[in-house]
mmCIF file of C-alpha atoms and ligand atoms in Angstrom:
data_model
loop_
_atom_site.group_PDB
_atom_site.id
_atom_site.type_symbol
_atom_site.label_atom_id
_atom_site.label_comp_id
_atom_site.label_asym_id
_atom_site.label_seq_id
_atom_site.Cartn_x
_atom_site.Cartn_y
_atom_site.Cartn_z
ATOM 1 C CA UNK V 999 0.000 0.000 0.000
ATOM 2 C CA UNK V 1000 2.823 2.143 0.427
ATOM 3 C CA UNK V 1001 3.158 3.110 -3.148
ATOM 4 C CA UNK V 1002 0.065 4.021 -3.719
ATOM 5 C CA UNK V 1003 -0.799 7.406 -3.888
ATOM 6 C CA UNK V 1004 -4.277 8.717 -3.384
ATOM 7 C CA UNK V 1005 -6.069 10.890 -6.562
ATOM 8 C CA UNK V 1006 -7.989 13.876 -4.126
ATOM 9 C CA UNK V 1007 -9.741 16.461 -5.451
ATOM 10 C CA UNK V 1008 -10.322 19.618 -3.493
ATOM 11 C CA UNK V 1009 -13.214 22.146 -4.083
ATOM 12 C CA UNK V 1010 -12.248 25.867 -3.427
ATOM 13 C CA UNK V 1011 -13.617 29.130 -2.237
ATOM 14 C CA UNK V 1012 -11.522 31.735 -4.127
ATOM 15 C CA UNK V 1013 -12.442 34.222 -0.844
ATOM 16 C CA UNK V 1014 -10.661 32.179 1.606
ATOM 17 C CA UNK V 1015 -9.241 29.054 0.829
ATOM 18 C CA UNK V 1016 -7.807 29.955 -2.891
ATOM 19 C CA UNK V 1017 -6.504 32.995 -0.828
ATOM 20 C CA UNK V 1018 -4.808 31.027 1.699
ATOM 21 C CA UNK V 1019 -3.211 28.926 -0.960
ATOM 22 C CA UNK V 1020 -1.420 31.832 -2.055
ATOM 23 C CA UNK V 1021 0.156 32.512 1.151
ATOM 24 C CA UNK V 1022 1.148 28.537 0.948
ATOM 25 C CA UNK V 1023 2.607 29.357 -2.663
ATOM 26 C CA UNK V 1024 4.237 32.530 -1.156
ATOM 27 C CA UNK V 1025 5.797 30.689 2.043
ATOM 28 C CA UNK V 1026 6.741 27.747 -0.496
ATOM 29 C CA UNK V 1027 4.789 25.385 1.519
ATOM 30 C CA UNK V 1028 4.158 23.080 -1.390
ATOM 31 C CA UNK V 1029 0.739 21.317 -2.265
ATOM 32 C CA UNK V 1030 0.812 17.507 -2.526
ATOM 33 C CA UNK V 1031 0.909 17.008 -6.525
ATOM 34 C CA UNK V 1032 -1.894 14.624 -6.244
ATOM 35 C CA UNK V 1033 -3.879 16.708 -4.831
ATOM 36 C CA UNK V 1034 -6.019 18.591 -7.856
ATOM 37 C CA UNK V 1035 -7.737 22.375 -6.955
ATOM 38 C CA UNK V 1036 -10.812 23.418 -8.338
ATOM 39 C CA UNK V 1037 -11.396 27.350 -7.686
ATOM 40 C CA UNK V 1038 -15.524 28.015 -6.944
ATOM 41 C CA UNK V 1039 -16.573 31.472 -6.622
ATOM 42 C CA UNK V 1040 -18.370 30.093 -3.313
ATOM 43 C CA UNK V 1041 -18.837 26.900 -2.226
ATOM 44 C CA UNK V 1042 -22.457 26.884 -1.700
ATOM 45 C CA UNK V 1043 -22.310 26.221 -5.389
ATOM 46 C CA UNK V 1044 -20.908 23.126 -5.394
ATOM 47 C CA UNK V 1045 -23.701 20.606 -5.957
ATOM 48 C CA UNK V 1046 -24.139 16.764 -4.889
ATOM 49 C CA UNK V 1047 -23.235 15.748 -8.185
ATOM 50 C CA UNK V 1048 -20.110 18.014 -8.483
ATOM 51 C CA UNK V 1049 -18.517 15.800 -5.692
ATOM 52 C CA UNK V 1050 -19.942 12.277 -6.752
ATOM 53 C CA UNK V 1051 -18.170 13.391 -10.481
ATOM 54 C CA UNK V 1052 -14.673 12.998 -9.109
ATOM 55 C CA UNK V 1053 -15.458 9.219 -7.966
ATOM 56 C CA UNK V 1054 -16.678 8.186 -10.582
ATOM 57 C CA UNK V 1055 -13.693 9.739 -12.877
ATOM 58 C CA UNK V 1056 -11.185 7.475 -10.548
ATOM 59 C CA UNK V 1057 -10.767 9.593 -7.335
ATOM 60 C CA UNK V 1058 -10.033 8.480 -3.971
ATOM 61 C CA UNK V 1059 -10.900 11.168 -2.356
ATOM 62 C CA UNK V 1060 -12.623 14.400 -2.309
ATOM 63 C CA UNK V 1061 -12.692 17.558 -0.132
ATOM 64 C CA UNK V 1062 -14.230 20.805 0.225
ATOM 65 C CA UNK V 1063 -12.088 23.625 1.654
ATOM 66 C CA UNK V 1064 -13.876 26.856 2.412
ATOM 67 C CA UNK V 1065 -15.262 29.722 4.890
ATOM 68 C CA UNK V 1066 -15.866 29.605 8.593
ATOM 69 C CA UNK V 1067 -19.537 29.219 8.505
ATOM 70 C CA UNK V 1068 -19.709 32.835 9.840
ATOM 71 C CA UNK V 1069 -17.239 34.590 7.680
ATOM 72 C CA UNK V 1070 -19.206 33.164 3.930
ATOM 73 C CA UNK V 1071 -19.374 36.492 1.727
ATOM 74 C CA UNK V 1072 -22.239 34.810 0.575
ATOM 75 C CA UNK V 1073 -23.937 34.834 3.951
ATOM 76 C CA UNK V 1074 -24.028 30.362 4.272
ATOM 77 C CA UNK V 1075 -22.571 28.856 1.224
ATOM 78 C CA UNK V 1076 -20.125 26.652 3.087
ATOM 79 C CA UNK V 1077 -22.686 25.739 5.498
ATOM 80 C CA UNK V 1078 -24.815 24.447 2.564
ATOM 81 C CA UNK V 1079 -21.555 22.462 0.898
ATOM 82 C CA UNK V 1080 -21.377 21.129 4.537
ATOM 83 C CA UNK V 1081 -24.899 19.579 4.051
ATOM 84 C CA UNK V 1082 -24.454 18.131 1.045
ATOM 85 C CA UNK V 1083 -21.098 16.524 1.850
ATOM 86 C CA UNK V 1084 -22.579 14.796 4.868
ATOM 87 C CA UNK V 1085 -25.258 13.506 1.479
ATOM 88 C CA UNK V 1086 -22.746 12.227 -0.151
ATOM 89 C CA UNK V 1087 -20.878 10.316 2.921
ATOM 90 C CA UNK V 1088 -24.438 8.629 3.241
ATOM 91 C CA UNK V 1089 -24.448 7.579 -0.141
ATOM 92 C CA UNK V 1090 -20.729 6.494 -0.413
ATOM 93 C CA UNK V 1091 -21.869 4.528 2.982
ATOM 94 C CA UNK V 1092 -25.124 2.987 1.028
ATOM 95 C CA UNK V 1093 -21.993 1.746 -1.395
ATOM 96 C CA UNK V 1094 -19.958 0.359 1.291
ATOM 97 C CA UNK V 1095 -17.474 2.921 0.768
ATOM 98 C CA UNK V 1096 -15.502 4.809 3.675
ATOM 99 C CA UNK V 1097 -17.284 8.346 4.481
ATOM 100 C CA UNK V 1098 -13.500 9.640 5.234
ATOM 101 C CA UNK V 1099 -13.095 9.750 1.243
ATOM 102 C CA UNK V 1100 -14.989 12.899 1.346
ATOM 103 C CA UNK V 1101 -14.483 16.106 3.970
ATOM 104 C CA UNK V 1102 -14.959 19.289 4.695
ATOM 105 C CA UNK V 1103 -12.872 22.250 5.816
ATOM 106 C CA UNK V 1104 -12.940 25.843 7.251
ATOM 107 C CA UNK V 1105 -10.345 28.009 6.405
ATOM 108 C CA UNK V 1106 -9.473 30.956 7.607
ATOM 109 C CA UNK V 1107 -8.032 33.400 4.539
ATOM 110 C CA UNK V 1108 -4.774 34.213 5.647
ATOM 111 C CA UNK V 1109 -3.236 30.616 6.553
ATOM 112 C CA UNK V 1110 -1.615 29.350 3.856
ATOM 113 C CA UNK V 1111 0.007 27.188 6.281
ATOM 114 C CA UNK V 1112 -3.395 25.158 6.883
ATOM 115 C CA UNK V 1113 -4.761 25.192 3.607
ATOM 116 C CA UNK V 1114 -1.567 22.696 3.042
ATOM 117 C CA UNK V 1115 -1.963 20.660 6.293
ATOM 118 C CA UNK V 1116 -5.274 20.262 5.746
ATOM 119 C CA UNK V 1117 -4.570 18.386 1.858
ATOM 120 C CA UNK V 1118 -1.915 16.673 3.825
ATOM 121 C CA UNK V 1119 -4.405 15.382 6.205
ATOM 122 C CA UNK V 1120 -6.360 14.267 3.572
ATOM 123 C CA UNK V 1121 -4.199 12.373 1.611
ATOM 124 C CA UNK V 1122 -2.618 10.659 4.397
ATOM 125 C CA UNK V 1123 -6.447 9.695 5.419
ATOM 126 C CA UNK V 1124 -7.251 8.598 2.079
ATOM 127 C CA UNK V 1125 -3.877 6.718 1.770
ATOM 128 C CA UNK V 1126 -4.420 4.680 4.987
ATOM 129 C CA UNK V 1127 -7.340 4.074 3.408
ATOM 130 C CA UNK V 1128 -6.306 2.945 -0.218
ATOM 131 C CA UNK V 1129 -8.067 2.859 -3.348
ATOM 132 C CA UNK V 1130 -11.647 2.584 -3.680
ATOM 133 C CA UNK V 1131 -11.447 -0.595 -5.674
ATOM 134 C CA UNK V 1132 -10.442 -2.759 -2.959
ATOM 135 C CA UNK V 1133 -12.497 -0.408 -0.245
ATOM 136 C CA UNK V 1134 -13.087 -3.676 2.377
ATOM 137 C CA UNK V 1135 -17.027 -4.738 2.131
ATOM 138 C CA UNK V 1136 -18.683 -2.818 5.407
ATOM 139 C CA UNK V 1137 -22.073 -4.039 6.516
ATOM 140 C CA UNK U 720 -47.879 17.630 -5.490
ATOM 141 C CA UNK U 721 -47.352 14.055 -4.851
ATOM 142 C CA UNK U 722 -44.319 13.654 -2.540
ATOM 143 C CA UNK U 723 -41.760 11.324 -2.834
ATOM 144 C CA UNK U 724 -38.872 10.154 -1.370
ATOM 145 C CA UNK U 725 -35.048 8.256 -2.711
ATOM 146 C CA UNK U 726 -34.919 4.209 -1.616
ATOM 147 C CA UNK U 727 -32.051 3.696 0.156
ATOM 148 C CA UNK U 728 -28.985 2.983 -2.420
ATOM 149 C CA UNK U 729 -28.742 -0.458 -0.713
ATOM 150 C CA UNK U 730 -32.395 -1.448 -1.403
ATOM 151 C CA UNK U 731 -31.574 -0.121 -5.095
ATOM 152 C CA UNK U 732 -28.563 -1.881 -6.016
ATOM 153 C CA UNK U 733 -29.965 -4.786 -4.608
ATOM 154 C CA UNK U 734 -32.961 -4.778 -7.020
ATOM 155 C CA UNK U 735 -30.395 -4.144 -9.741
ATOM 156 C CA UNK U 736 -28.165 -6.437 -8.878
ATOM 157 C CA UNK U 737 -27.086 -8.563 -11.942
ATOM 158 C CA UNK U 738 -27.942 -5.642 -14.867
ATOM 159 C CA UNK U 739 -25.321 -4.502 -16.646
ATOM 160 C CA UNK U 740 -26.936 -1.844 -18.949
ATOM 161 C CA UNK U 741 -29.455 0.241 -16.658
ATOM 162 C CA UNK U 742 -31.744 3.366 -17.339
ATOM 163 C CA UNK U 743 -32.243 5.787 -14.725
ATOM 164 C CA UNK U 744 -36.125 7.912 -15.908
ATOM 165 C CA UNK U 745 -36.755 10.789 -14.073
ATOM 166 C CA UNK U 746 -39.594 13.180 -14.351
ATOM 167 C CA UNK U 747 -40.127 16.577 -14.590
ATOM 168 C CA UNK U 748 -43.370 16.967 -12.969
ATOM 169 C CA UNK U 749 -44.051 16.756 -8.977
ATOM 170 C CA UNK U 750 -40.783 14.750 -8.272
ATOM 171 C CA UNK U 751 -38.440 17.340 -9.973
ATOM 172 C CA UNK U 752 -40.579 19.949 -7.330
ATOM 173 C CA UNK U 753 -39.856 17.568 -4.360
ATOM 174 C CA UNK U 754 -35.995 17.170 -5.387
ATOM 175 C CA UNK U 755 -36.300 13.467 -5.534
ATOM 176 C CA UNK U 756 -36.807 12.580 -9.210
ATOM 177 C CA UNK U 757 -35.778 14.987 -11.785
ATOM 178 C CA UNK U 758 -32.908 15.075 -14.479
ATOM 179 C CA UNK U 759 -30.771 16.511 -11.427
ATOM 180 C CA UNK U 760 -31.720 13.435 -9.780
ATOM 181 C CA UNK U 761 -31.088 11.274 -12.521
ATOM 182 C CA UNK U 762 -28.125 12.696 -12.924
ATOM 183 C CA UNK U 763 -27.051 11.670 -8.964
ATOM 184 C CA UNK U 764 -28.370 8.808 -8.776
ATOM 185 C CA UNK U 765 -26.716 7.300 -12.490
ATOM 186 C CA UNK U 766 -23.261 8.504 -11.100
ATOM 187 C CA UNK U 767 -24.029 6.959 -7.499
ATOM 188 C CA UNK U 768 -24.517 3.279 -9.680
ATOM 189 C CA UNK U 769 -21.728 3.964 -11.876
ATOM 190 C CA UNK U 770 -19.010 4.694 -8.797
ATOM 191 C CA UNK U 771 -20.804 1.136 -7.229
ATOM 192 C CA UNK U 772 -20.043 0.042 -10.517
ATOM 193 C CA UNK U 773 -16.003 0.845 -10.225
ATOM 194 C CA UNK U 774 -15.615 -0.249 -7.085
ATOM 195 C CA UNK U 775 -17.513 -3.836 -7.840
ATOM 196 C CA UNK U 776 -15.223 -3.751 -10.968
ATOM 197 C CA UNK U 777 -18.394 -4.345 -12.790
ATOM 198 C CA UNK U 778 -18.575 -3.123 -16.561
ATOM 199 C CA UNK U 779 -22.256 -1.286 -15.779
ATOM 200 C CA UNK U 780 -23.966 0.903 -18.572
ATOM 201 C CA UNK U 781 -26.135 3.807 -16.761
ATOM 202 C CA UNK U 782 -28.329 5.625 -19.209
ATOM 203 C CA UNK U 783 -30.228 8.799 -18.032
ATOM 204 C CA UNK U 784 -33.215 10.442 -19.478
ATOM 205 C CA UNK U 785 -35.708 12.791 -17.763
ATOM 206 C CA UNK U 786 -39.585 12.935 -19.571
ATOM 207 C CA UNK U 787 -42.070 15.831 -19.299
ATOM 208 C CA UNK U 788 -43.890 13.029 -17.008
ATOM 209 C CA UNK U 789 -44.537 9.451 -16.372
ATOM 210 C CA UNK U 790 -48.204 9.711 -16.235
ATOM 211 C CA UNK U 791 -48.791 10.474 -20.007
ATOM 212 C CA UNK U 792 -48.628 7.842 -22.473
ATOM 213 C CA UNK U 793 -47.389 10.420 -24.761
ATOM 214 C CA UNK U 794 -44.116 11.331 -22.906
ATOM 215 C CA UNK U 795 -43.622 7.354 -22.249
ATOM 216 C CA UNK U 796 -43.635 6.520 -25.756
ATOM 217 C CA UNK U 797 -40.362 8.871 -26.107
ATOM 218 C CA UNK U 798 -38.524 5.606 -24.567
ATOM 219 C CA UNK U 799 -39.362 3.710 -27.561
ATOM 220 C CA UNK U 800 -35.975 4.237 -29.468
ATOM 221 C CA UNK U 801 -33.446 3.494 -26.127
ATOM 222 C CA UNK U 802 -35.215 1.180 -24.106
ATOM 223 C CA UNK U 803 -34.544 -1.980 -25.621
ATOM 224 C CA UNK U 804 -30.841 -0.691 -25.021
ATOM 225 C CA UNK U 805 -31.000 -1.461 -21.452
ATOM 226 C CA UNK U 806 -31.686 -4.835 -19.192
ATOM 227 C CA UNK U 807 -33.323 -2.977 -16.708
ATOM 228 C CA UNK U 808 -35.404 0.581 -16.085
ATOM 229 C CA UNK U 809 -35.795 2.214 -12.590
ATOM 230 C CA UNK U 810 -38.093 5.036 -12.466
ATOM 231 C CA UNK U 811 -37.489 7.972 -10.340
ATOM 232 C CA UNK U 812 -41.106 9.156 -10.251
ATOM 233 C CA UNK U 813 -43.852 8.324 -8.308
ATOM 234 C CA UNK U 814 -45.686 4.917 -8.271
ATOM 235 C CA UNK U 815 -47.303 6.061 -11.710
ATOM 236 C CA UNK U 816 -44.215 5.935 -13.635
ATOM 237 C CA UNK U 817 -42.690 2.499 -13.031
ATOM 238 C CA UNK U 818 -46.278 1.126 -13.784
ATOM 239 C CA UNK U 819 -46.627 3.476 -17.103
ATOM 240 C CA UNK U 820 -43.341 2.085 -18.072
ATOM 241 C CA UNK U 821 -43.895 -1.291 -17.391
ATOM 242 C CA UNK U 822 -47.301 -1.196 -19.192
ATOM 243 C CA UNK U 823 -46.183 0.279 -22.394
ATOM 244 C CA UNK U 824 -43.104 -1.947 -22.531
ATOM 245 C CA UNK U 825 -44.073 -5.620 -21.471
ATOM 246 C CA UNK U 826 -40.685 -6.963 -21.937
ATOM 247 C CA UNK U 827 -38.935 -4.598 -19.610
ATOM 248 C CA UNK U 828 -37.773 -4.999 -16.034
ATOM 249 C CA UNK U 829 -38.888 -2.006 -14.148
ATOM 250 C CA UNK U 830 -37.839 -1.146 -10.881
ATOM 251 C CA UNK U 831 -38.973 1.815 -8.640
ATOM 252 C CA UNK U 832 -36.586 3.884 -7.191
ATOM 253 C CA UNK U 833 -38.303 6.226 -4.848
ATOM 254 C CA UNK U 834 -41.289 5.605 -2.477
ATOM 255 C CA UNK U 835 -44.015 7.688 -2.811
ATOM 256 C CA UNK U 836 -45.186 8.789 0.517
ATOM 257 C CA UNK U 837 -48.421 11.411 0.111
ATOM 258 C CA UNK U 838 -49.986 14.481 -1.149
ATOM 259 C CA UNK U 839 -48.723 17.688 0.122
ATOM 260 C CA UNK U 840 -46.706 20.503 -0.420
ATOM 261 C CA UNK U 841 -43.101 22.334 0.902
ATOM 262 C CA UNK U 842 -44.021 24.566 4.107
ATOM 263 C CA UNK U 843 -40.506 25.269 3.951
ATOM 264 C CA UNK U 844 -37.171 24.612 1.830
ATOM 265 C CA UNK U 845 -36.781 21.372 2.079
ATOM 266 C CA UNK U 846 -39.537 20.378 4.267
ATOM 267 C CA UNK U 847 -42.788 18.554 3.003
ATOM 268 C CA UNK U 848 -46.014 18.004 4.616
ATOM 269 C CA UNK U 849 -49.058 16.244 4.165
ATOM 270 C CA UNK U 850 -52.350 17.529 3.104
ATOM 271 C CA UNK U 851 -54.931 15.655 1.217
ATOM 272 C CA UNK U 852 -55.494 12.158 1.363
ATOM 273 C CA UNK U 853 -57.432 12.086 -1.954
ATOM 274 C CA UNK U 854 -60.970 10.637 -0.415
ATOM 275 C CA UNK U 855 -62.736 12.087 -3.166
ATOM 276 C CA UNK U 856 -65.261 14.426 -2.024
ATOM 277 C CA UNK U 857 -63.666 17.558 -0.314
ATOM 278 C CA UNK U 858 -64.277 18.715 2.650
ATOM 279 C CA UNK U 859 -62.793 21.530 4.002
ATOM 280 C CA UNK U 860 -64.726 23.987 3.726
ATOM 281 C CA UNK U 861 -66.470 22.922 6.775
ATOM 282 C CA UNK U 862 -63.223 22.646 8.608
ATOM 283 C CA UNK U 863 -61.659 26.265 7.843
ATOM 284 C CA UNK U 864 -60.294 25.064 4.987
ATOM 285 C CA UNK U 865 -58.181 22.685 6.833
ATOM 286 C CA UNK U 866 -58.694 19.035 6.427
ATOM 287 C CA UNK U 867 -59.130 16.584 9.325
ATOM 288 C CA UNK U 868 -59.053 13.921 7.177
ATOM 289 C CA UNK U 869 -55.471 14.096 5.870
ATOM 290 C CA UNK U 870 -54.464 15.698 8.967
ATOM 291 C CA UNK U 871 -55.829 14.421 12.079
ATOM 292 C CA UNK U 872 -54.141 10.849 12.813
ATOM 293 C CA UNK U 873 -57.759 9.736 13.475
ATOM 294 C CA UNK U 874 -59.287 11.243 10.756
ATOM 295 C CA UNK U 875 -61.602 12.420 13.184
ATOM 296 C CA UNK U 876 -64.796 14.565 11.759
ATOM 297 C CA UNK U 877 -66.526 16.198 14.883
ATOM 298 C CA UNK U 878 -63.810 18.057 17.385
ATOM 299 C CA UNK U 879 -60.722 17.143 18.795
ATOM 300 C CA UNK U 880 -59.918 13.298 20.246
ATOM 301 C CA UNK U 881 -59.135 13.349 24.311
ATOM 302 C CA UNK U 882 -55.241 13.185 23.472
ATOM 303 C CA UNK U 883 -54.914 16.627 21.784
ATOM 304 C CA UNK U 884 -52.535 18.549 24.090
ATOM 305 C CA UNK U 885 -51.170 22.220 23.578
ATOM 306 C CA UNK U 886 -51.822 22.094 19.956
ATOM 307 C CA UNK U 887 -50.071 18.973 19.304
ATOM 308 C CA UNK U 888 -51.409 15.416 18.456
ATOM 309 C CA UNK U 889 -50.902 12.354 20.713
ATOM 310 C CA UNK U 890 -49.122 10.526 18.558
ATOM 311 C CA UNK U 891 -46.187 12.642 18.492
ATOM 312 C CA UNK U 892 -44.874 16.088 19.897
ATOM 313 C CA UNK U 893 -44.063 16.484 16.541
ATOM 314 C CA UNK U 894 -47.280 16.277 14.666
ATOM 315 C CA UNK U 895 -49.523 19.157 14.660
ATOM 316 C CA UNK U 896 -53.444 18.530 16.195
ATOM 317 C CA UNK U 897 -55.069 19.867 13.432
ATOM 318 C CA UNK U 898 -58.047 20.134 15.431
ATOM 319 C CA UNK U 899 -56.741 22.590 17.776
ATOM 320 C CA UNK U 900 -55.878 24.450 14.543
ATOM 321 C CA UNK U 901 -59.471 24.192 13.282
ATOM 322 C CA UNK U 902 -60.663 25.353 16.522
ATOM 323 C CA UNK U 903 -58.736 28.134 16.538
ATOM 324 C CA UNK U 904 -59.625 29.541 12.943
ATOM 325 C CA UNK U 905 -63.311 29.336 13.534
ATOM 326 C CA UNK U 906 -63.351 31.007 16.469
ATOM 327 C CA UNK U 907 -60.704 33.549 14.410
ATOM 328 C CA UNK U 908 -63.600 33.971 11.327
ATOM 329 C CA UNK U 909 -66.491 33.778 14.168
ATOM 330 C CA UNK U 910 -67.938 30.949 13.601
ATOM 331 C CA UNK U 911 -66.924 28.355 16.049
ATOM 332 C CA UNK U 912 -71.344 27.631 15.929
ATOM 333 C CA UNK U 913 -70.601 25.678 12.543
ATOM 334 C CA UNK U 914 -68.468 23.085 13.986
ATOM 335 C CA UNK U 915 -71.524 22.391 16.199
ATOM 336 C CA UNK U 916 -73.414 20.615 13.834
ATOM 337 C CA UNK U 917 -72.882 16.930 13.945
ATOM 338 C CA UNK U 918 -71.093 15.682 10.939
ATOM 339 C CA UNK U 919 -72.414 11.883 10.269
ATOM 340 C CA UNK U 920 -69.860 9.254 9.128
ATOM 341 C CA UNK U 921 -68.219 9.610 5.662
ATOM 342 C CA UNK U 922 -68.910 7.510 3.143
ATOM 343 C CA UNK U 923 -65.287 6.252 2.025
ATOM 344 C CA UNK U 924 -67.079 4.627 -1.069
ATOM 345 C CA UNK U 925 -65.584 7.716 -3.382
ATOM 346 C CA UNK U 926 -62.457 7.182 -1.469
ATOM 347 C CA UNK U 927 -59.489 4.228 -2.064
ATOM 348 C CA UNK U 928 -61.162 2.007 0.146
ATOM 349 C CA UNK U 929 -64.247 1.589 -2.742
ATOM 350 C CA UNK U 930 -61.562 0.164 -4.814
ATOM 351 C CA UNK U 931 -58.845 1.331 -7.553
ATOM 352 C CA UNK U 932 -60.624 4.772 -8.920
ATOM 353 C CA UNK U 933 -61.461 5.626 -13.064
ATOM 354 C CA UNK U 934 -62.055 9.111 -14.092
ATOM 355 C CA UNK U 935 -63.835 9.446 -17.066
ATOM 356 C CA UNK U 936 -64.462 13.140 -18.463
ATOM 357 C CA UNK U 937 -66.624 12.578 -21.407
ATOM 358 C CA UNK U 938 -66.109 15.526 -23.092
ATOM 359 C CA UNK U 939 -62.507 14.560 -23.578
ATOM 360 C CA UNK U 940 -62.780 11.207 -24.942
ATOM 361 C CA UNK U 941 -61.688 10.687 -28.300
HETATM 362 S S1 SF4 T 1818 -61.400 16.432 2.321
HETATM 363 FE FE1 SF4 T 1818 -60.709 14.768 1.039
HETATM 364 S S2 SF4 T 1818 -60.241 15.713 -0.948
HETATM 365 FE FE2 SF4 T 1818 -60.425 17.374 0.557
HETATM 366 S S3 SF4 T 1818 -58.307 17.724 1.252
HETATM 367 FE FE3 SF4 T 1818 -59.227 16.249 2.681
HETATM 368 S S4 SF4 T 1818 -58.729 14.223 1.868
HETATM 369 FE FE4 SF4 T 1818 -58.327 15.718 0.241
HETATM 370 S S1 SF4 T 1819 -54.735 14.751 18.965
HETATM 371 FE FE1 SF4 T 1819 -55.686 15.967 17.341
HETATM 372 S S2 SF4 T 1819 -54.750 15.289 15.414
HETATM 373 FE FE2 SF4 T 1819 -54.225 13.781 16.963
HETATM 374 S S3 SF4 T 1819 -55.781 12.216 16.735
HETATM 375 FE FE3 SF4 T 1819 -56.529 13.619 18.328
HETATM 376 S S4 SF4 T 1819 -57.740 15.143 17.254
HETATM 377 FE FE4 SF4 T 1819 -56.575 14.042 15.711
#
């Protein structure tokens, strides 16, 4: 298992979490390469289907970094991507696949330094994990 | 609308187990309203198969197509060209659909994939509630417009049963007496004297229990 190395795809909020990947980039912290960005204007827009897509392309994992629920420009759109990541954990569990595939994350703008822990968390999660295919069969 | 809600994926996949080419038919009447069977829905629940699919390492085909409805022969007969692509149909509409579907094409498996729960409508985002229980002669005008049959867990036509307790039912805290809600309204309009009068037994021959129900509207017979 050691070799392999998780696909993750992270949805995120170009307020705060595209912002504090910037800082990363400026404080060199580097993003794991497998780990593959894409920028929302909010994440309230982010629908179920938007974060079934990556599984079903190959993906191990998927996360969605944005707000603190009570700094959203767009008053609860990470509160809403919350809700509809806990759908998706449901339905990954109705396929006997491990919730922990998919997560959710609040960010604060300036940390670049935790918008890269928290991809590291994930693909180390993901990785003890392994690849869906040989997910174990949960009852 | 008629309200609907998703069968577990487990149930699903169980019903499909063995298909290899399946189509996912949504609707886009009630069920696209109640977020449980529309093309979005389709569109969820083909990619929720598909990802079962991967990780079975089963070759699956999911179709998806949406029609106007399921309860028009019309819009069922736009299957015609892709059905006999696929092993196995589940429907994503109401109880009408699957039964539509499997009547217009004898040869296919149909499976339903939501359970239809009542008639109602959305007293908030997201939230659904019961209101009419179809018994074919309405009623609520003599109830303030509210209906005791639908509403009250006993059905009950002439005041409030012993159990109804600061507004809500017996059964649950979370189920509204409807009765104490009738109550209320009359005495609001002034005219708490109408619930006085005795209302005799209903006769439930114009409702379900008189058998399946026909509608026939001369005028539009061909
Ligand atoms: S009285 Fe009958 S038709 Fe009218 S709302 Fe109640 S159940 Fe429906
Ligand atoms: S408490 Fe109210 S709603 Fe419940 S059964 Fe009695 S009258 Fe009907």
């Amino acid at each position: 298992m050691d070799d392999f190395k998780p696909q993750i795809v992270a949805f995120c909020c170009t307020n705060c979490a595209s912002s504090a990947a910037k800082v990363s980039h400026g404080m060199k912290k580097a993003l794991p390469d497998n780990v593959k960005i894409i920028q929302v204007p909010c994440t309230g827009r982010i629908e179920t289907l938007h974060l079934l897509k990556p599984f079903e392309e190959g993906a191990d994992g998927v996360y969605v970094a944005g707000c603190q629920a009570d700094s959203c420009q767009y008053i609860g759109g990470i509160t809403k991507a919350a809700k509809r990541v806990a759908q998706v954990k449901g339905i990954l569990e109705g396929l006997s696949i491990e919730p922990e595939r998919i997560d959710v994350f609040h960010l604060s703008a300036g940390k670049g330094q935790e918008f890269v822990e928290v991809a590291d968390r994930m693909v180390n999660t993901v990785k003890g994990l392994g690849p869906v295919l040989t997910a174990p069969n949960r009852n | 609308m008629i309200v609907a809600e998703s069968k577990p994926i487990k149930e699903l996949l169980e019903m499909v187990k063995g298909f290899k080419k399946i189509l996912v038919v949504g609707c886009k009447g009630c069920v696209t309203v109640c977020n449980v069977g529309g093309a979005k829905e389709v569109a969820i629940l083909a990619s929720t198969i598909r990802i079962s699919g991967k990780k079975e390492g089963l070759d699956l085909v999911v179709g998806e197509h949406t029609l106007e409805r399921q309860c028009d022969p019309e819009y069922i007969d736009e299957l015609k060209d892709i059905i006999g692509d696929y092993d196995a149909v589940i429907s994503i509409a109401c109880g009408v659909g699957p039964q539509f579907i499997s009547e217009r094409y004898p040869a296919t498996k149909v499976f339903p994939g939501v359970n239809t729960k009542f008639m109602g409508g959305a007293v908030e985002h997201g939230v659904w509630s019961e209101r009419c229980a179809g018994c074919g002669t309405c009623v609520v005008h003599l109830f303030g417009g509210l209906c005791p049959i639908a509403r009250c867990s006993k059905s009950l036509l002439n005041g409030p049963c012993g159990g109804s307790s600061n507004g809500k039912c017996e059964i649950s805290s979370d189920v509204e007496c409807i009765w104490d809600t009738i109550v209320l309204k009359m005495m609001e309009q002034d005219r708490l004297d109408e619930l006085m009068e005795f209302r005799p037994p209903k006769s439930w021959t114009t409702a379900r229990d008189g058998g399946p129900r026909k509608m026939i509207r001369e005028e539009l017979v061909k």
